[in-house]
Amino acid sequence: MTAINSVTDLTIEGDVAVITLNSPPVNALSANVREGLFEGFKAAIAEPAAKAIVLICEGRTFIAGADITEFGGASKGPGLNEVQDMMEGSPKPVVAAIHGTALGGGLEVALCAHYRVAVPSAKCGLPEVNLGLLPGAGGTQRLPRIVGAQRAMEMMTSGQHVPAKECLAMGLVDELAEEGKLRDAAIAYARKLVAENKPLVKVRDNDTKVAADRGKPEIFADFRKANARKFRGFLAPEYNIRCIEAAVNLPFDEGMAVERKLFMELMTGSQSAAQRYSFFAERTAAKIPGIADDVPLIPVKKVGVIGAGTMGGGIAMNFANAGIPVVIVEQKQEPLDRGLATIRKNYERTASRGGLTAAQVEERCALITGSLSMEDSFKDVDLVIEAVFERMDIKKDIFAKLDAICKPGAILATNTSGLNIDEIASVTKRPEAVIGLHFFSPANVMKLLEIVRADHTSDSVIATSMKLAKQIGKIAVLVGVCPGFVGNRILGARQREAQKLVMEGAMPWDIDRVLYDFGFPMGPFAMSDLAGLDIGWVKEKSNGESIRDVLCEADRRGQKTGAGYYDYDENRNAKPSAFTEKVINDFIVKSGANPRKISDEEILERCIFPMINEGLKILEEGKAIRASDIDVVWQNGYGWPVYRGGPMFYGDLVGPEKVLAKMKEFQATMGDQFKPAALLEKVVAEGKKFGQL
Ligand code: 3H9
């Protein structure tokens, strides 16, 4: 074995040269890795004994892509294209041996090998789109040459990791190796190639698939149309498609030039910067300063949920999906039966769309049982999550009971979306076991989990909750106890402003349009209509004192009643409502205000800047660990457009000085609700960015 450099070895195994890459954690294509590959292939090609070359990786995965941390910096060492030219031009057959994931630049390297062997658990993909990019190392030109334009568009605009078996079926992988025997299988495959001595074929020269797609522009037009909603606002999917069009319509080298140009455009734009930031923000959120890596974790083998409503049912499904048994407790049989039936219906709907097999539906339903007694069912659970009505007295009553029933060491969690968890914990003799696990509705779908640390929550309980969140596929963010925690507290800042704008002359649909165009899936008023205007509204107490009172009293309670802020047709398409407009105008007249024309720019700044300011107050109070955690919350729980990073990232794009200047301007004309946070003043005074907080 010869060491090529610190991350690459070359071994000559008879007539096969094996290049082994070992650059943890994911063998990303850093300068060091590129150098190792370049020198390794040079040496292997020059080695007289070697008739074929195998490239294999150590550790958990094959190459997972370009090294994202290097983006934006000066490029050092050999370029990836030089490595690829060396591989593709090798006079000896090159075999890439794939385990784990071959992603992005990693798959693009593998596509410059003449053949690919993979273990069944391996996956291949070009996920650059999720970083606001396109494959910039020939992937856009080589992948369509193997799988055709349609499949290439599907893979590249979704970024999906395709299982090896499927890759084999579409020709992206040439042979499957037995799990754990990849190295031997790849060497044997290379020997077979040597024995066959067939002329080497390069993917770039394979024209059959793209030729078949040539002269059929409808392939692209149909795909764009079918996905228009999904791609709204994003640049990268469209740019990926343009590259595939180039692969179909142009010679290879010209297609590569298109790829290079569009890649650079994306790479230097703000969307990709936001998406790359989000990739690391999500991973950073998992790291909790002050909690030791070796803090003992609590094994969670059985979970209890209190409440079989929409929230409780959704929460239970998360655990069943991860193979963990759950018992749901309700007070009465009828709501329990209804809750369990809804869970079954949800699974069956997924199965009817091909997402689960019938056997999997049964397996998951079998993991979720119902009970009417906490005493009988919670003695042996390791974690209980309470998901009942948001009332402090009810929650306290439940936690006092849990304290008496649950075994020592069990985690007692509340799904409250804003009540004081310290107060809830105070009724137990084990406040160290109490934590908030704030799921978002629908809880089996939404990615975000706010994990709320109370005053006495132990490190073990926090670390276990963070790990469990990952196990059930959630993106967890640790926050502190304050009204609304991080997400709803910032939402409150936006909602207040939206309501005020309406009293100043902006109509609900003006505000919704501005926020929709900014990239939110819908604006606050459309959202209210969807959720139901009567959430929290009590008919008996309604006295026509707010716009909402009047709308609800007129039975305009949102989409479900066919009208709310908007009018709805039978297909639930929204139209601005003359009725709502009159209600609003009556209120404005009554208040004596002078309605004015409010610009889209003002609407946006009035809605967004107070959110940033609230985020800064949250940081001042230590209720979020870092600014990027706030962005992770807003992206994954509230539909903040991914390509704008999050409120704090967006604040940096706009510039902290501008945010401060505007908040001061609003404060001067509209009052102290716009008072800049002390931290906002400090960031500007020190010439910092929010992202540094
Ligand atoms: C590209 O290839 C562009 C080319 O087309 C063009 C070139 C010209 N770089 O996710 P995990 C780190 S774009 C640097 O927790 P898992 C990650 O930050 C790239 N670092 O593990 C984390 O660090 P830490 C296209 C990376 O097992 C650690 O590795 N490729 C990279 O849950 C473990 O990550 C992609 O987009 C990277 N490329 O999942 C793939 N990747 O421990 C991106 C990971 O300090 N990566 N890290 O927090 C992934 O999807 C997942 O990491 C993977 C493993 C599935 C590989």
Coordinates of N, CA, C and O in Angstrom, one line a residue, residues 172-257:
L172 N -27.6 3.3 -14.1 CA -26.7 4.2 -13.5 C -25.7 3.4 -12.7 O -24.5 3.8 -12.5
V173 N -26.1 2.2 -12.3 CA -25.1 1.3 -11.6 C -25.1 0.0 -12.5 O -26.1 -0.4 -13.1
D174 N -23.9 -0.6 -12.6 CA -23.8 -1.7 -13.6 C -23.9 -3.1 -12.9 O -24.3 -4.1 -13.5
E175 N -23.6 -3.1 -11.6 CA -23.7 -4.4 -10.9 C -23.9 -4.1 -9.4 O -23.3 -3.2 -8.8
L176 N -24.7 -5.0 -8.8 CA -24.9 -4.9 -7.3 C -23.9 -5.9 -6.7 O -23.8 -7.0 -7.1
A177 N -23.3 -5.4 -5.6 CA -22.4 -6.3 -4.8 C -23.1 -6.7 -3.5 O -24.0 -6.1 -3.1
E178 N -22.6 -7.8 -3.0 CA -23.2 -8.3 -1.7 C -22.8 -7.2 -0.6 O -21.6 -6.7 -0.6
E179 N -23.7 -7.0 0.3 CA -23.4 -6.0 1.4 C -22.2 -6.4 2.1 O -22.0 -7.6 2.5
G180 N -21.3 -5.5 2.4 CA -20.1 -5.8 3.1 C -18.9 -6.4 2.3 O -17.8 -6.6 2.8
K181 N -19.2 -6.7 1.0 CA -18.2 -7.3 0.2 C -17.9 -6.5 -1.1 O -17.6 -7.0 -2.1
L182 N -18.0 -5.2 -0.9 CA -17.9 -4.3 -2.0 C -16.5 -4.3 -2.7 O -16.4 -4.4 -3.9
R183 N -15.5 -4.3 -1.8 CA -14.2 -4.2 -2.4 C -13.8 -5.4 -3.2 O -13.4 -5.3 -4.4
D184 N -14.1 -6.6 -2.7 CA -13.9 -7.8 -3.5 C -14.7 -7.8 -4.8 O -14.2 -8.2 -5.8
A185 N -15.9 -7.4 -4.6 CA -16.8 -7.5 -5.8 C -16.3 -6.5 -6.9 O -16.3 -6.8 -8.1
A186 N -15.9 -5.3 -6.5 CA -15.4 -4.3 -7.4 C -14.1 -4.8 -8.1 O -13.9 -4.7 -9.3
I187 N -13.2 -5.4 -7.3 CA -12.0 -6.0 -7.9 C -12.3 -7.1 -8.9 O -11.8 -7.1 -10.0
A188 N -13.2 -8.0 -8.5 CA -13.6 -9.1 -9.4 C -14.2 -8.5 -10.7 O -14.0 -9.0 -11.8
Y189 N -15.1 -7.5 -10.5 CA -15.7 -6.9 -11.7 C -14.6 -6.3 -12.6 O -14.7 -6.4 -13.9
A190 N -13.6 -5.6 -12.0 CA -12.5 -5.0 -12.8 C -11.8 -6.1 -13.6 O -11.4 -6.0 -14.7
R191 N -11.6 -7.3 -12.9 CA -10.8 -8.4 -13.5 C -11.6 -8.9 -14.7 O -11.1 -9.2 -15.8
K192 N -12.9 -8.9 -14.5 CA -13.8 -9.4 -15.6 C -13.6 -8.5 -16.9 O -13.5 -8.9 -18.0
L193 N -13.6 -7.2 -16.6 CA -13.4 -6.2 -17.7 C -12.1 -6.4 -18.4 O -12.0 -6.4 -19.6
V194 N -11.0 -6.7 -17.6 CA -9.7 -6.9 -18.2 C -9.8 -8.2 -19.1 O -9.3 -8.1 -20.2
A195 N -10.4 -9.2 -18.6 CA -10.5 -10.4 -19.4 C -11.3 -10.2 -20.6 O -10.9 -10.7 -21.7
E196 N -12.4 -9.4 -20.6 CA -13.2 -9.2 -21.8 C -12.5 -8.3 -22.8 O -12.8 -8.4 -24.0
N197 N -11.7 -7.4 -22.2 CA -10.9 -6.5 -23.1 C -11.7 -5.8 -24.2 O -11.3 -5.6 -25.3
K198 N -12.9 -5.3 -23.8 CA -13.8 -4.6 -24.7 C -13.3 -3.1 -24.8 O -12.7 -2.6 -23.8
P199 N -13.6 -2.5 -25.9 CA -13.2 -1.0 -25.9 C -14.0 -0.3 -24.8 O -15.1 -0.6 -24.5
L200 N -13.3 0.7 -24.2 CA -13.9 1.5 -23.1 C -14.9 2.5 -23.6 O -14.6 3.2 -24.6
V201 N -16.0 2.5 -22.9 CA -17.0 3.5 -23.3 C -17.1 4.6 -22.3 O -17.2 4.3 -21.1
K202 N -17.2 5.8 -22.8 CA -17.3 6.9 -21.8 C -18.8 7.4 -21.8 O -19.4 7.4 -22.9
V203 N -19.3 7.7 -20.6 CA -20.7 8.2 -20.6 C -20.9 9.3 -21.5 O -21.9 9.4 -22.2
R204 N -19.9 10.2 -21.6 CA -20.1 11.4 -22.4 C -20.4 11.1 -23.9 O -21.0 11.9 -24.6
D205 N -19.9 9.9 -24.3 CA -20.1 9.6 -25.8 C -21.3 8.8 -26.0 O -21.6 8.4 -27.2
N206 N -22.1 8.5 -25.0 CA -23.3 7.7 -25.1 C -24.5 8.6 -25.5 O -25.0 9.3 -24.7
D207 N -24.8 8.5 -26.8 CA -25.8 9.5 -27.3 C -27.2 9.0 -27.4 O -28.2 9.7 -27.6
T208 N -27.4 7.7 -27.2 CA -28.7 7.0 -27.5 C -29.9 7.7 -26.8 O -30.9 8.0 -27.4
K209 N -29.8 7.8 -25.5 CA -30.9 8.3 -24.7 C -31.3 9.8 -25.0 O -32.4 10.1 -25.2
V210 N -30.2 10.6 -25.1 CA -30.6 12.0 -25.4 C -31.0 12.2 -26.8 O -31.9 13.0 -27.1
A211 N -30.5 11.3 -27.7 CA -31.0 11.4 -29.1 C -32.5 11.1 -29.2 O -33.2 11.7 -30.0
A212 N -32.9 10.2 -28.4 CA -34.3 9.8 -28.4 C -35.2 10.9 -27.9 O -36.4 11.0 -28.2
D213 N -34.7 11.8 -27.1 CA -35.5 12.9 -26.5 C -35.4 14.2 -27.4 O -36.1 15.1 -27.1
R214 N -34.5 14.1 -28.4 CA -34.3 15.3 -29.2 C -35.6 15.6 -30.1 O -36.3 14.7 -30.5
G215 N -35.9 16.9 -30.3 CA -37.0 17.3 -31.1 C -38.3 17.0 -30.3 O -39.4 16.9 -31.0
K216 N -38.3 16.9 -29.0 CA -39.5 16.7 -28.3 C -39.6 17.7 -27.1 O -39.5 17.4 -25.9
P217 N -39.8 19.0 -27.5 CA -39.8 20.1 -26.5 C -40.9 19.9 -25.4 O -40.8 20.4 -24.3
E218 N -41.9 19.1 -25.8 CA -43.0 18.9 -24.9 C -42.6 18.2 -23.6 O -43.2 18.4 -22.6
I219 N -41.5 17.4 -23.7 CA -41.0 16.7 -22.5 C -40.7 17.8 -21.4 O -41.1 17.7 -20.2
F220 N -40.1 18.9 -21.8 CA -39.7 19.9 -20.9 C -40.9 20.8 -20.5 O -41.0 21.1 -19.4
A221 N -41.7 21.1 -21.5 CA -42.8 22.0 -21.3 C -43.8 21.4 -20.3 O -44.2 22.0 -19.3
D222 N -44.0 20.1 -20.5 CA -45.0 19.4 -19.6 C -44.4 19.3 -18.2 O -45.2 19.5 -17.2
F223 N -43.1 19.1 -18.1 CA -42.5 18.9 -16.8 C -42.6 20.3 -16.0 O -42.9 20.3 -14.8
R224 N -42.3 21.3 -16.8 CA -42.3 22.7 -16.1 C -43.8 23.0 -15.6 O -43.9 23.4 -14.5
K225 N -44.7 22.6 -16.5 CA -46.1 22.9 -16.1 C -46.6 22.1 -14.9 O -47.1 22.6 -14.0
A226 N -46.2 20.8 -14.9 CA -46.7 20.0 -13.9 C -46.1 20.4 -12.5 O -46.7 20.1 -11.5
N227 N -44.9 21.0 -12.5 CA -44.2 21.3 -11.3 C -44.2 22.8 -10.9 O -43.5 23.2 -10.0
A228 N -45.0 23.6 -11.7 CA -44.9 25.1 -11.5 C -45.1 25.5 -10.1 O -44.3 26.3 -9.6
R229 N -46.0 24.9 -9.4 CA -46.3 25.3 -8.0 C -45.2 25.0 -7.1 O -44.8 25.8 -6.3
K230 N -44.6 23.8 -7.3 CA -43.5 23.3 -6.5 C -42.3 24.2 -6.6 O -41.6 24.5 -5.7
F231 N -42.0 24.6 -7.9 CA -40.8 25.4 -8.2 C -41.0 26.9 -8.0 O -40.0 27.6 -8.1
R232 N -42.2 27.3 -7.6 CA -42.4 28.8 -7.5 C -41.3 29.5 -6.7 O -41.1 29.1 -5.6
G233 N -40.8 30.5 -7.3 CA -39.8 31.4 -6.6 C -38.4 30.8 -6.6 O -37.4 31.6 -6.5
F234 N -38.2 29.6 -6.9 CA -36.8 29.0 -6.9 C -36.2 29.1 -8.3 O -36.8 28.9 -9.3
L235 N -34.9 29.5 -8.3 CA -34.2 29.6 -9.6 C -33.6 28.2 -10.0 O -33.6 27.8 -11.2
A236 N -33.1 27.5 -9.0 CA -32.3 26.3 -9.4 C -33.1 25.2 -10.2 O -32.5 24.7 -11.1
P237 N -34.3 24.9 -9.9 CA -35.0 23.8 -10.7 C -35.0 24.2 -12.2 O -34.7 23.4 -13.0
E238 N -35.4 25.5 -12.5 CA -35.4 25.9 -13.9 C -34.0 25.8 -14.5 O -33.9 25.4 -15.6
Y239 N -33.0 26.2 -13.8 CA -31.7 26.2 -14.3 C -31.2 24.7 -14.6 O -30.5 24.4 -15.6
N240 N -31.6 23.8 -13.7 CA -31.3 22.4 -13.9 C -32.0 21.9 -15.2 O -31.3 21.2 -16.0
I241 N -33.2 22.3 -15.4 CA -33.9 21.9 -16.6 C -33.3 22.4 -17.9 O -33.1 21.7 -18.8
R242 N -32.8 23.7 -17.8 CA -32.2 24.2 -19.0 C -30.9 23.5 -19.3 O -30.6 23.3 -20.5
C243 N -30.2 23.0 -18.3 CA -29.0 22.3 -18.6 C -29.3 20.9 -19.3 O -28.6 20.4 -20.2
I244 N -30.4 20.3 -18.8 CA -30.8 19.0 -19.4 C -31.3 19.2 -20.9 O -31.0 18.4 -21.7
E245 N -31.9 20.4 -21.1 CA -32.3 20.7 -22.5 C -31.0 20.8 -23.3 O -31.0 20.3 -24.5
A246 N -30.0 21.4 -22.7 CA -28.7 21.6 -23.5 C -28.1 20.2 -23.7 O -27.6 19.9 -24.8
A247 N -28.2 19.3 -22.7 CA -27.7 17.9 -22.9 C -28.4 17.2 -24.1 O -27.7 16.5 -24.9
V248 N -29.7 17.5 -24.2 CA -30.4 16.8 -25.3 C -30.1 17.5 -26.7 O -30.0 16.8 -27.7
N249 N -30.0 18.8 -26.7 CA -29.9 19.5 -28.0 C -28.6 19.9 -28.5 O -28.4 20.3 -29.6
L250 N -27.6 19.8 -27.6 CA -26.2 20.3 -28.0 C -25.2 19.2 -27.9 O -25.4 18.3 -27.1
P251 N -24.1 19.4 -28.6 CA -23.0 18.4 -28.4 C -22.4 18.5 -26.9 O -22.6 19.6 -26.3
F252 N -21.8 17.5 -26.4 CA -21.4 17.4 -25.0 C -20.6 18.7 -24.6 O -21.0 19.3 -23.5
D253 N -19.6 19.1 -25.3 CA -18.8 20.2 -24.8 C -19.6 21.5 -24.7 O -19.4 22.3 -23.8
E254 N -20.5 21.7 -25.7 CA -21.4 22.9 -25.6 C -22.3 22.8 -24.4 O -22.6 23.8 -23.8
G255 N -22.8 21.7 -24.2 CA -23.7 21.5 -23.0 C -22.9 21.8 -21.7 O -23.5 22.4 -20.8
M256 N -21.7 21.4 -21.7 CA -20.8 21.6 -20.5 C -20.7 23.2 -20.3 O -20.6 23.6 -19.2
A257 N -20.6 23.9 -21.4 CA -20.4 25.3 -21.3 C -21.7 26.0 -20.7 O -21.6 26.9 -19.9

